[in-house]
Coordinates of C-alpha atoms and ligand atoms in Angstrom, one line a residue:
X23 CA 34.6 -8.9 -20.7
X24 CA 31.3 -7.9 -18.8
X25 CA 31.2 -4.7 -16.8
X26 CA 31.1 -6.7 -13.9
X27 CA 33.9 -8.4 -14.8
X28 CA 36.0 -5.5 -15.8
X29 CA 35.1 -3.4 -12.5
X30 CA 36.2 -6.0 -10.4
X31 CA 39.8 -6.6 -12.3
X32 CA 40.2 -2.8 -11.7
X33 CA 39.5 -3.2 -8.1
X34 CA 41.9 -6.0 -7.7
X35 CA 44.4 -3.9 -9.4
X36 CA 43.8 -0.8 -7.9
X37 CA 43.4 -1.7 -4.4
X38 CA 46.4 -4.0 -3.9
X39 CA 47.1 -5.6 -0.7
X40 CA 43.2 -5.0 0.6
X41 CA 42.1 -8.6 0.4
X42 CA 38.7 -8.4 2.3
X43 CA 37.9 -5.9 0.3
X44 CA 38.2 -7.2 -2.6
X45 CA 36.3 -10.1 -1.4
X46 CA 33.4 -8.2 0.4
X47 CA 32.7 -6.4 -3.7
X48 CA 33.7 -10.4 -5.5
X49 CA 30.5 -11.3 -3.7
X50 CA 28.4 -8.2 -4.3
X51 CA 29.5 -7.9 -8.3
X52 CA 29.2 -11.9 -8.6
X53 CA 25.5 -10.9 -7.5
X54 CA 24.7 -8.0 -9.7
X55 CA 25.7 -9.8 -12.6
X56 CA 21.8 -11.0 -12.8
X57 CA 20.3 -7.2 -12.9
X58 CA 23.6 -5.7 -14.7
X59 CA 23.7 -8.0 -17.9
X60 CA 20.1 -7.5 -18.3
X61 CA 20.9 -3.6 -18.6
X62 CA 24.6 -3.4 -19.6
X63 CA 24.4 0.2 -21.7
X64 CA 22.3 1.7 -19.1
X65 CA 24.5 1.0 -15.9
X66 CA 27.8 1.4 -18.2
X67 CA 26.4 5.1 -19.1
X68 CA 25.9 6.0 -16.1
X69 CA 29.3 4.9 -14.8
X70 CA 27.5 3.5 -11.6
X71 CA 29.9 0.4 -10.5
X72 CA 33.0 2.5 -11.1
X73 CA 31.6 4.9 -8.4
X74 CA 30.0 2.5 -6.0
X75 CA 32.9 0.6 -5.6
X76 CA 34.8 3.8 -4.5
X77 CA 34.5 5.2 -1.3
X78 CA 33.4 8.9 -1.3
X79 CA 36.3 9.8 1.0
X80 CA 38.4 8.1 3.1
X81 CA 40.4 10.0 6.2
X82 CA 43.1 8.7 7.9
X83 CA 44.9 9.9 11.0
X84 CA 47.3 10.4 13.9
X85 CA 45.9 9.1 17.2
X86 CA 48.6 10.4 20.4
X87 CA 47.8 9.4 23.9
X88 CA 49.5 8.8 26.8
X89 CA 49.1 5.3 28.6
X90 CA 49.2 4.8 32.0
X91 CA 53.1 4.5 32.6
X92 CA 53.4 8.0 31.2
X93 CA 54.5 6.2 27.9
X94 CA 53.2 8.2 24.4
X95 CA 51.5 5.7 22.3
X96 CA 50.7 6.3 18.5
X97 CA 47.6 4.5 16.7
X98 CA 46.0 4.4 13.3
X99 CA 42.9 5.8 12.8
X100 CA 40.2 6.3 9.7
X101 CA 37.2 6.7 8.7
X102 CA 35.6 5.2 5.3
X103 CA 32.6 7.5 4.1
X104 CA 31.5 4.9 1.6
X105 CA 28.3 6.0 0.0
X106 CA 26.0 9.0 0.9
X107 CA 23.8 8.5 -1.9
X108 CA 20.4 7.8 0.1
X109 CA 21.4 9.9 3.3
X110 CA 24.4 10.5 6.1
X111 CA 27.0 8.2 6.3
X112 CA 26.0 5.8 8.9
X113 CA 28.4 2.9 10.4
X114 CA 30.3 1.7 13.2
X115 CA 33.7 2.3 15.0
X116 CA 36.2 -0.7 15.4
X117 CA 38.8 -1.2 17.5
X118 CA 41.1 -4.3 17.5
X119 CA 44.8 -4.6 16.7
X120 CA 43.9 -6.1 13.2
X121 CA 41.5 -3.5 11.8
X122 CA 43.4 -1.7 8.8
X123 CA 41.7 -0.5 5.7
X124 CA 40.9 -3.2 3.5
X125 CA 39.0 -4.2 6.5
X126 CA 37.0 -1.0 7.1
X127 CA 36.6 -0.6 3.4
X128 CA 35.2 -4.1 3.2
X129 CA 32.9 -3.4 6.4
X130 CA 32.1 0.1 4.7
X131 CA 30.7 -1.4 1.6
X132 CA 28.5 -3.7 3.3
X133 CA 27.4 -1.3 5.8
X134 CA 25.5 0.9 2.3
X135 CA 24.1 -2.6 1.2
X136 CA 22.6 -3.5 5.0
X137 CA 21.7 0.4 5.1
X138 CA 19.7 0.2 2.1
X139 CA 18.0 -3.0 3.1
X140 CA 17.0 -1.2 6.5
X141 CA 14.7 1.6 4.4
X142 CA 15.7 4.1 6.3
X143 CA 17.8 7.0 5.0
X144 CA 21.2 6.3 6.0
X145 CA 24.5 5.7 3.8
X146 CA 27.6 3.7 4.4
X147 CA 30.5 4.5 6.1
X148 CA 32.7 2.3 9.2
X149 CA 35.9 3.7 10.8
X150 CA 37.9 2.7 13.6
X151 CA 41.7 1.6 14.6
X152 CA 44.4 -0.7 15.5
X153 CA 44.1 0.2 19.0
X154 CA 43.1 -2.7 21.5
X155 CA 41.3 -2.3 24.6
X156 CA 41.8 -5.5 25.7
X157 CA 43.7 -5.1 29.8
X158 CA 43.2 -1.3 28.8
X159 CA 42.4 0.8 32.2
X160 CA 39.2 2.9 31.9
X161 CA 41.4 5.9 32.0
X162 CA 43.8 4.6 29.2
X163 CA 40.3 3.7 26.5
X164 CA 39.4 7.3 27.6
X165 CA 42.6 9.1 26.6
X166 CA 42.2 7.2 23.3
X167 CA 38.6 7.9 22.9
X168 CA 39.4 11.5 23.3
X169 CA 42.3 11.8 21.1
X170 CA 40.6 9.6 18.3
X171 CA 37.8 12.2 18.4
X172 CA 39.7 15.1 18.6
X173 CA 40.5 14.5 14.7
X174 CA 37.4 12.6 13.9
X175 CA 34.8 15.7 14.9
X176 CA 35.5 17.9 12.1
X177 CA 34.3 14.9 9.5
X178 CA 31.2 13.9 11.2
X179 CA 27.9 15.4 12.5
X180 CA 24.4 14.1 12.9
X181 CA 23.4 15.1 9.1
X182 CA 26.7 14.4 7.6
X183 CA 28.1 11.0 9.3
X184 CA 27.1 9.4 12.1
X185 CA 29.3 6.4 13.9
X186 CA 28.1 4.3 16.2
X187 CA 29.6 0.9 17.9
X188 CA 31.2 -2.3 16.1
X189 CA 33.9 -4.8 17.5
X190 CA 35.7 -3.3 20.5
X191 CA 33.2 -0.3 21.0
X192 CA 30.0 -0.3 23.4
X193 CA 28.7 2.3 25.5
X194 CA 31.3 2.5 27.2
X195 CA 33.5 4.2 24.4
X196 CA 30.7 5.9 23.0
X197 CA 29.8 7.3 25.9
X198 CA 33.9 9.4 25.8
X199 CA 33.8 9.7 22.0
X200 CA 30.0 11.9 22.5
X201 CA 31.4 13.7 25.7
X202 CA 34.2 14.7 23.7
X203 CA 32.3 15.5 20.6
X204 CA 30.0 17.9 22.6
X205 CA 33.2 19.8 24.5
X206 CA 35.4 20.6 20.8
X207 CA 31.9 22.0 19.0
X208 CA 29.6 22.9 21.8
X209 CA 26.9 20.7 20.1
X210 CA 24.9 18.4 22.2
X211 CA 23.5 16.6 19.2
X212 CA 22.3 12.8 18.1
X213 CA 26.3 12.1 16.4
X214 CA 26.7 9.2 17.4
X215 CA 24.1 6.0 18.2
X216 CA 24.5 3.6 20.8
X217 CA 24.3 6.1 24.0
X218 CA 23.4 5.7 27.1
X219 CA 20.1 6.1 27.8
X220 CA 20.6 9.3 29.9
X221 CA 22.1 11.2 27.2
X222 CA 19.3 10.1 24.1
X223 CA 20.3 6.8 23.9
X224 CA 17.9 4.4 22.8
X225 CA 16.0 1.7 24.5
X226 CA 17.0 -1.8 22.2
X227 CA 19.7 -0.3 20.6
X228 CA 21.9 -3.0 23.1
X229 CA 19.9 -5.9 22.1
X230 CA 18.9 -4.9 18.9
X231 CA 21.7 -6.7 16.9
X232 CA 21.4 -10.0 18.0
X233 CA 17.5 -9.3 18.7
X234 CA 17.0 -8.9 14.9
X235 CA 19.5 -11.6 13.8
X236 CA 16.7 -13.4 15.8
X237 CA 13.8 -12.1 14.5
X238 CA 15.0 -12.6 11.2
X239 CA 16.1 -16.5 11.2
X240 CA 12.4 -17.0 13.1
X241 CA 10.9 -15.6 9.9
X242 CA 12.9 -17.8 7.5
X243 CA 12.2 -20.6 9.3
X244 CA 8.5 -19.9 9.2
X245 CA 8.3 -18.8 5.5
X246 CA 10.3 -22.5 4.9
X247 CA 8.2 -24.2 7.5
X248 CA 10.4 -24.7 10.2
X249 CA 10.5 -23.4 13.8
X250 CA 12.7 -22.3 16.2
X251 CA 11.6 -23.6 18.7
X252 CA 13.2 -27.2 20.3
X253 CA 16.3 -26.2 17.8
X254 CA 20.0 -26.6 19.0
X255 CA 21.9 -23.7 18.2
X256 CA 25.5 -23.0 18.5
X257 CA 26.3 -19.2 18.4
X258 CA 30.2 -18.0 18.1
X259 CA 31.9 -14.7 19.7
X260 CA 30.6 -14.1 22.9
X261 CA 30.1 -9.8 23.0
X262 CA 27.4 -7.5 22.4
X263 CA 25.5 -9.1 19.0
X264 CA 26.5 -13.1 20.1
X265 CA 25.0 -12.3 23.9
X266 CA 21.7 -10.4 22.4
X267 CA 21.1 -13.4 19.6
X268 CA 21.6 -15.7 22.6
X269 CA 19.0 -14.1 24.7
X270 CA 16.0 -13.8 21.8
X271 CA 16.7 -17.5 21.0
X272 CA 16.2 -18.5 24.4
X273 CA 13.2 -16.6 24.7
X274 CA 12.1 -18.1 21.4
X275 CA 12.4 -21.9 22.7
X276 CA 15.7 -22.5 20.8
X277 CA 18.7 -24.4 23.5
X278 CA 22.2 -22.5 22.9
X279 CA 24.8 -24.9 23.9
X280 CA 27.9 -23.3 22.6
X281 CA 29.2 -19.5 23.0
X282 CA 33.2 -18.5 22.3
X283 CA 36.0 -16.0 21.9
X284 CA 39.1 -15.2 20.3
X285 CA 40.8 -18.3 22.6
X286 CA 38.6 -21.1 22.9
X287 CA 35.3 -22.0 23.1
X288 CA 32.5 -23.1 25.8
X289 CA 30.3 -26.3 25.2
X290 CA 27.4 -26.7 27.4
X291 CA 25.2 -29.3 26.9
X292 CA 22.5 -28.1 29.1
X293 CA 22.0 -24.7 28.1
X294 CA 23.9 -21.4 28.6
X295 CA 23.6 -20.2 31.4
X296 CA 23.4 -16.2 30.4
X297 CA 23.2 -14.6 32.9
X298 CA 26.6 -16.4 34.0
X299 CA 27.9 -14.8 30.5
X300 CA 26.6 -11.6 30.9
X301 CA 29.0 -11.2 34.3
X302 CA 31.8 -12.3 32.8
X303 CA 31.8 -10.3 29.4
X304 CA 29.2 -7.4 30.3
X305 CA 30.9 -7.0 34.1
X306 CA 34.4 -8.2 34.4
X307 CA 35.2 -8.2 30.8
X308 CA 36.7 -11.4 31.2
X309 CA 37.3 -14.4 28.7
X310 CA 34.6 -17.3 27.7
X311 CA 36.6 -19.8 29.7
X312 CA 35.5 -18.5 33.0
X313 CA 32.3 -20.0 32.7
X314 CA 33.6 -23.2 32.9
X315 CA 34.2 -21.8 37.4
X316 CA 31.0 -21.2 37.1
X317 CA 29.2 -24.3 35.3
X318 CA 31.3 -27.2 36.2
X319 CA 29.4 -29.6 34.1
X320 CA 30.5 -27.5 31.0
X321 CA 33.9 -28.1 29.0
X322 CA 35.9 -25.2 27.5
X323 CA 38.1 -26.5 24.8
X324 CA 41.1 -23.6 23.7
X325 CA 41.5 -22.6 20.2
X326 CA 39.3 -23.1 17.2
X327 CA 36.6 -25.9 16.7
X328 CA 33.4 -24.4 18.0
X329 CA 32.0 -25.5 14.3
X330 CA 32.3 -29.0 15.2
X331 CA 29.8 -29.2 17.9
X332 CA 26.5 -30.7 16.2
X333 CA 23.9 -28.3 15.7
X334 CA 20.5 -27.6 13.6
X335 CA 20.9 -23.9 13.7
X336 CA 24.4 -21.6 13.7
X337 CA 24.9 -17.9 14.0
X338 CA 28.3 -16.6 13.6
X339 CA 28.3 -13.6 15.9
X340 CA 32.4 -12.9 15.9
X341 CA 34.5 -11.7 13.4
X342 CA 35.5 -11.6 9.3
X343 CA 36.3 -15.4 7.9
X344 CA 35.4 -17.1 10.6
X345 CA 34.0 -20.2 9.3
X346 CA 35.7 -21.7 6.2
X347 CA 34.9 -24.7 4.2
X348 CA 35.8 -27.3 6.0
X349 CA 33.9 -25.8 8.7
X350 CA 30.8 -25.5 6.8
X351 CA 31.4 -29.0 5.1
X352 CA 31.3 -29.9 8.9
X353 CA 28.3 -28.5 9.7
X354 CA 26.4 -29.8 7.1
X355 CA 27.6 -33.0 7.9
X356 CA 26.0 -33.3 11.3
X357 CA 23.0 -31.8 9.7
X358 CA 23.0 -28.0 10.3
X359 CA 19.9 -26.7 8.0
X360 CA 20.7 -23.1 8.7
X361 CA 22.8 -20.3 9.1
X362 CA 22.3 -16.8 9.7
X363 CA 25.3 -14.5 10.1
X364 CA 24.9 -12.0 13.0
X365 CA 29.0 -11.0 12.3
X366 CA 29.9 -8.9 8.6
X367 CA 31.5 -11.7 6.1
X368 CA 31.8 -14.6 9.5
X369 CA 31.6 -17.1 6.1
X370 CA 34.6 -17.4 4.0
X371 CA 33.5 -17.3 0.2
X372 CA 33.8 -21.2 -0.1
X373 CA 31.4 -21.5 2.9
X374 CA 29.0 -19.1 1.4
X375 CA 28.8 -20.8 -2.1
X376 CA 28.2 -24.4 -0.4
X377 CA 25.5 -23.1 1.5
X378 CA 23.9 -21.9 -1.1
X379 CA 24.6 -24.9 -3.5
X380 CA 23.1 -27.2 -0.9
X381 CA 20.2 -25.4 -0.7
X382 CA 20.4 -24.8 3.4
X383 CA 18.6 -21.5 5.1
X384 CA 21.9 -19.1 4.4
X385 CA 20.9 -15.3 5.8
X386 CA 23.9 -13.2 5.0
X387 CA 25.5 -11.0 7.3
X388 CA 23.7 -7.4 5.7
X389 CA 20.7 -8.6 6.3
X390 CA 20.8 -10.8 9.3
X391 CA 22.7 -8.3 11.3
X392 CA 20.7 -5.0 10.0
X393 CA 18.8 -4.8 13.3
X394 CA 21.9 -2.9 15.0
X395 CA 21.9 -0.2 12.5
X396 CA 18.3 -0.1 11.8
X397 CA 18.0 0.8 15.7
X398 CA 20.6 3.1 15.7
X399 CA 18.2 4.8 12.6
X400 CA 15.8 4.9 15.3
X401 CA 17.8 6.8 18.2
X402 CA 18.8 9.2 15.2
X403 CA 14.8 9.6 14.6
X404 CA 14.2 10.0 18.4
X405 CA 17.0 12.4 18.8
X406 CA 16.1 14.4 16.3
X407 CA 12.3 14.4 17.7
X408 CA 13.7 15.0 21.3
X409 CA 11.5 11.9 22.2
X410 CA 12.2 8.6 24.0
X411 CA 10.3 6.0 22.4
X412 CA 9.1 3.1 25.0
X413 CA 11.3 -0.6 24.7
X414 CA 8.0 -2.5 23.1
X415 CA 7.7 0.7 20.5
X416 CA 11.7 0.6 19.7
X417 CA 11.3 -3.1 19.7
X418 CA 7.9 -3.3 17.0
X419 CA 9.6 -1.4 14.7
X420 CA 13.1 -3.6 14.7
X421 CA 10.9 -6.4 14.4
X422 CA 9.1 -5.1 11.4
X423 CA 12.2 -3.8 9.9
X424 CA 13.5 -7.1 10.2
X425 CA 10.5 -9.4 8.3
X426 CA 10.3 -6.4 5.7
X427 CA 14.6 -7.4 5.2
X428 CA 13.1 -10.7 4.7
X429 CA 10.5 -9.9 2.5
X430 CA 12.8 -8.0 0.2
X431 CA 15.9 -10.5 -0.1
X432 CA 13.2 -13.1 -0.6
X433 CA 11.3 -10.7 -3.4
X434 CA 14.8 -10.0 -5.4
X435 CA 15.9 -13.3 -5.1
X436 CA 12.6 -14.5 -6.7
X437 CA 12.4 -11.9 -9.4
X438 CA 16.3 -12.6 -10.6
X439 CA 15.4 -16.4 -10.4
X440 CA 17.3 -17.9 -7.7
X441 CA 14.4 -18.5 -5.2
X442 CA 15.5 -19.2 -2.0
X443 CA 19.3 -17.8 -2.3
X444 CA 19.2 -14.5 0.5
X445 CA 22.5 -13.6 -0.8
X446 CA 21.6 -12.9 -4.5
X447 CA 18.3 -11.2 -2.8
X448 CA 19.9 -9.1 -0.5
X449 CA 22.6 -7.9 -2.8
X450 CA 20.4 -7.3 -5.8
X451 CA 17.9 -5.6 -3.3
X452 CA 20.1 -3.5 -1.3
X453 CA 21.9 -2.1 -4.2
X454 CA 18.6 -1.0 -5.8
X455 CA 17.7 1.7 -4.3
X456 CA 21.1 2.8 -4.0
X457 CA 21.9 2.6 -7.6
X458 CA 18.4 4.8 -8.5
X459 CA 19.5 7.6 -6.0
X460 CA 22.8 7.4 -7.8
X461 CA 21.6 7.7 -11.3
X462 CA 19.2 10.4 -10.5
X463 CA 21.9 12.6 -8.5
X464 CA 24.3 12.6 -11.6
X465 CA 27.9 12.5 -11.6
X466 CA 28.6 12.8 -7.8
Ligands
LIG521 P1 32.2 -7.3 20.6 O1 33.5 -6.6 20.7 O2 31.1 -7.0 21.6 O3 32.5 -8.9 20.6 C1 33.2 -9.5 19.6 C2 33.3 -10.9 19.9 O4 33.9 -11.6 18.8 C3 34.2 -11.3 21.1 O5 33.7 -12.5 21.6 C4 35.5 -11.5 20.5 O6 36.4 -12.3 21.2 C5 35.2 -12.1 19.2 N1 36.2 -11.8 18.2 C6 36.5 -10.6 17.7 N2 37.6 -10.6 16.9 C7 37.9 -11.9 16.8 C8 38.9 -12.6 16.1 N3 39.7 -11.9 15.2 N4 39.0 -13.9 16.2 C9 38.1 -14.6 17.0 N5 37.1 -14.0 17.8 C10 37.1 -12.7 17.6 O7 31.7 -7.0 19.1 P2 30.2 -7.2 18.5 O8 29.5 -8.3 19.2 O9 29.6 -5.9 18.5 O10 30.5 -7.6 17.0 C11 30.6 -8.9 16.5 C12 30.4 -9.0 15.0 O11 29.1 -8.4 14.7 C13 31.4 -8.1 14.2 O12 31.6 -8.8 13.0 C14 30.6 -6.8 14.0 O13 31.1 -6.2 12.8 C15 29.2 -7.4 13.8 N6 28.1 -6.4 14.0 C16 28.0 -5.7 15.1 C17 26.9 -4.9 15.3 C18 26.7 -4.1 16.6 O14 25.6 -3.5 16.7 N7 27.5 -4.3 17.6 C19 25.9 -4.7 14.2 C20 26.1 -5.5 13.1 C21 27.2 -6.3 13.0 P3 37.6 -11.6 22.1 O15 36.9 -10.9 23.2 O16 38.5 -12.7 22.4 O17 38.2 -10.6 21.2
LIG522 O1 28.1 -3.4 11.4 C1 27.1 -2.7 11.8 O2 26.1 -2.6 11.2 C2 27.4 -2.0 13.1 N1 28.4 -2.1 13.7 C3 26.3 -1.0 13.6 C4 26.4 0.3 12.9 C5 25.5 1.4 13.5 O3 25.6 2.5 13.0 O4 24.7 1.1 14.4

C-alpha cells in the first residue's frame, strides 16, 4: 500500500465515528499523492503524514452557566490546536448545536492548509461548542461567553493560539470572550481577532471573508477569460461571509438573486436588496424569510432547493455538505461554469470530483474563504504594532493576499500536472510550506 494510502486507513481506524474528519484528510491525502509518490522514502523518514494528520493537542471541557430562568445549563466545549509548525495556532470559534469533534478536527485541518496558503505565519487550530445562540438573550450568550473562556484562557494567548469568529460567533461574542480574557490574566492583548474597532479591532476584518471570496472568483474569472460582471449568482447561508460576498459582487457588477438559511431560502429575481438583509440578520437577528415583508415581489420557498435556481456563478457561504451531487449535477445542468466555496467543505466529495471532472472554475473552500483569516493576520500585525491601519490599506493587502492564493493554487496545480484543478493546487501548495517547517523542526 502507498503511504498515502496506509495513513488514511489508520485514520479511519483510529478516529472512529469522526466522519468529516476523515473526509476533510480523504481529500487532502487523495491530493498529496502527486508530490508524496514522487518522494515516498523522504516523506516516510521523516514520519511527516503520521504527524500532520494528528492534532497537536486537543482540550476539551466543562462549560456551566446559568440561563435566564435561573436553570444551570451544561455545554461541550474544545479546542483543536492542529498544527503550529509555521506559527501560533490561529482559527475560529463555533457555536451551533451540531459542532462536536470530528467537526472541529475537520475545520482544524483545513484551517493549517488555508493558513499556509495566506503566507502569513499562523498555524491551525478551531474550537467551539454545542451551544446555540439562536432566541439566546444577550445576557444568556454572555454568561456562556464568560464561562467558555474561563477554561479556554489558560490554553491561548496572542503568541500561542489565537481564536477568532466562525459560525455562531461575531463581534458580538468576541467582544465578551476578550473582556473576559483581559479580567482572568490582566492582559489587554491582540488574543483574539475580530474586535471591535474600539478595542484594536480591524477595519475589513467584517467584510473580509466574503470580500476575498470575491476578490478571488474575479481573478479566476480573469485568468480564464471571464468576468464578473452581468453574471447571475446565487449565494447560500445568509450571515457574516454570505452577506460580505453578496456586497463585493454587487459592487463588482454581478446580480445576486438568491440568499438562504438553515429553513428555506429567498429568490429574488430582481436583485437582493441588502441592505433589507443586513436589518434582518445584522439588526434583528431574524430568519431569511422576512425579506419576503419587505420585498413582496420575492418568493421564499422553506427547506432545501436553493441549488435549483439557475445560475452562472454559486458561492456556498453556509455550512459543511451543503451541496451534494445531485445538487451539483443540477447546477451544471442549467449551466453554472463556477463555483467558489466561501463555507469550509459546503461541497460533499461527489460534488467536488464532478466539478473538477467537468472542468468548471471549482475554488475550494481554503483558498476561497482565506480572506477572513488572512485579515485576522492583519489585526494580529496591527495589534502587535499598536497601529490602526486605514480600510483601503487593510483592504490592498486582502486583495493582494487573495490573487497571490490564486497564483499559488494555480502554480502547484500546474507543476503536479493538473492545470486548472484549484483543489490539487491548493492542497499541494498549502501543505508545502508546512511540511518543510516540519521536516526542519524534527520530531515535534
Ligand atoms: P454565520 O453564523 O454568520 O452564518 C451562518 C449561515 O449559514 C447562516 O445563514 C446559517 O443559517 C447558515 N447555516 C449554518 N449552519 C447551517 C446548517 N447546519 N444548515 C443550513 N444552514 C446553516 O457564519 P459565517 O457566515 O461566519 O460562516 C459561514 C461559513 O463560512 C462556515 O462554513 C464558516 O466555517 C465559514 N467561514 C467563516 C469565516 C468567517 O470569517 N466568519 C472565515 C472562513 C470561513 P441559520 O441562521 O439558520 O443557522
Ligand atoms: O474558517 C475560518 O477561516 C474562520 N472562521 C476565520 C478564522 C480566523 O482566525 O479569523
Amino acid at each position: 500500500m502507498s503511504y498515502v494510502d496506509e495513513i488514511y486507513a489508520k485514520v479511519v481506524e483510529q478516529n472512529p465515528g469522526e466522519p468529516e474528519f476523515h473526509q476533510a484528510v480523504k481529500e487532502v491525502l487523495d491530493s498529496l499523492k502527486l508530490v508524496i509518490d514522487a518522494n515516498e522514502e523522504k516523506y516516510r523518514k521523516a514520519g511527516v503524514l503520521e504527524r500532520f494528520v494528528e492534532p497537536e493537542r486537543i482540550i476539551s471541557f466543562r462549560v456551566p452557566w446559568v440561563d435566564d430562568k435561573g436553570n444551570i445549563q451544561v455545554n461541550k466545549g474544545y479546542r483543536v490546536q492542529f498544527n503550529s509548525a509555521i506559527g501560533p495556532y490561529k482559527g475560529g470559534l463555533r457555536l451551533h448545536p451540531s459542532v462536536n469533534q470530528s467537526i472541529l478536527k475537520f475545520l482544524g485541518f483545513e484551517q493549517v492548509l488555508k493558513n499556509s496558503l495566506t503566507g502569513l505565519p499562523m498555524g491551525g487550530g478551531k474550537g467551539g461548542s454545542n451551544f446555540d445562540p439562536k432566541g439566546k438573550s444577550d445576557r444568556e450568550v454572555m454568561a456562556f461567553c464568560q464561562s467558555f473562556m474561563t477554561e479556554l484562557y489558560r490554553h491561548i494567548g496572542k503568541d500561542t493560539d489565537v481564536p477568532a469568529g466562525d459560525i455562531g460567533v461575531g463581534a458580538r461574542e468576541v467582544g465578551f470572550l476578550f473582556g473576559q480574557y483581559k479580567r482572568l490574566t490582566g492582559l489587554y492583548e491582540g488574543v483574539l481577532t475580530g474586535k471591535g474597532l474600539t478595542f484594536g479591532g480591524s477595519l475589513v476584518r467584517t467584510q473580509a471573508t466574503g470580500y476575498g471570496l470575491i476578490y478571488i472568483l474575479d481573478e479566476m474569472l480573469k485568468k480564464n477569460g471571464k468576468e464578473l460582471a452581468g453574471k447571475t449568482v446565487v449565494v447560500s447561508g445568509s450571515g457574516n461571509v454570505a452577506i460580505y460576498a453578496v456586497e463585493k459582487a454587487q459592487q463588482l457588477g454581478a446580480k445576486v438573486v438568491a440568499l438562504s438559511d438553515s429553513n428555506g431560502y429567498i429568490y429574488d429575481k430582481d436583485g437582493i436588496k441588502l441592505d433589507v438583509v443586513k436589518e434582518i440578520k445584522e439588526v434583528r437577528r431574524g430568519r431569511i424569510k422576512e425579506y419576503v415583508d419587505a420585498v413582496p415581489t420575492a418568493v421564499y420557498t422553506e427547506g432545501k432547493g436553493i441549488w435549483t435556481i439557475p445560475c452562472d456563478i454559486a458561492l456556498p457561504c453556509a455550512t459543511q455538505n451543503e451541496l451534494n451531487l445531485e445538487d451539483a449535477k443540477t447546477l451544471l445542468a442549467n449551466g453554472c461554469f463556477a463555483v467558489a466555496e466561501g463555507a469550509n467543505m459546503p461541497s460533499t466529495r461527489e460534488a467536488t470530483d464532478l466539478f473538477v471532472e467537468k472542468k468548471i472554475l471549482f475554488m475550494p473552500g481554503k483558498a476561497a474563504n482565506a480572506g477572513g483569516v488572512a485579515t485576522s493576520g492583519l489585526e494580529q500585525s496591527q495589534n502587535s504594532l499598536r497601529l490602526s491601519w486605514s480600510f483601503e490599506e487593510v483592504d490592498e493587502k486582502l486583495h493582494d493576499i487573495m490573487v497571490g492564493i490564486f497564483a499559488k493554487a494555480a502554480d502547484a496545480a500546474e507543476r503536479y500536472g493538473v492545470p486548472g484543478n484549484y483543489v490539487a493546487g491548493a492542497n499541494i501548495a498549502g501543505f508545502e510550506k508546512v511540511v518543510d517547517a516540519m521536516i526542519a523542526q524534527g520530531v515535534v
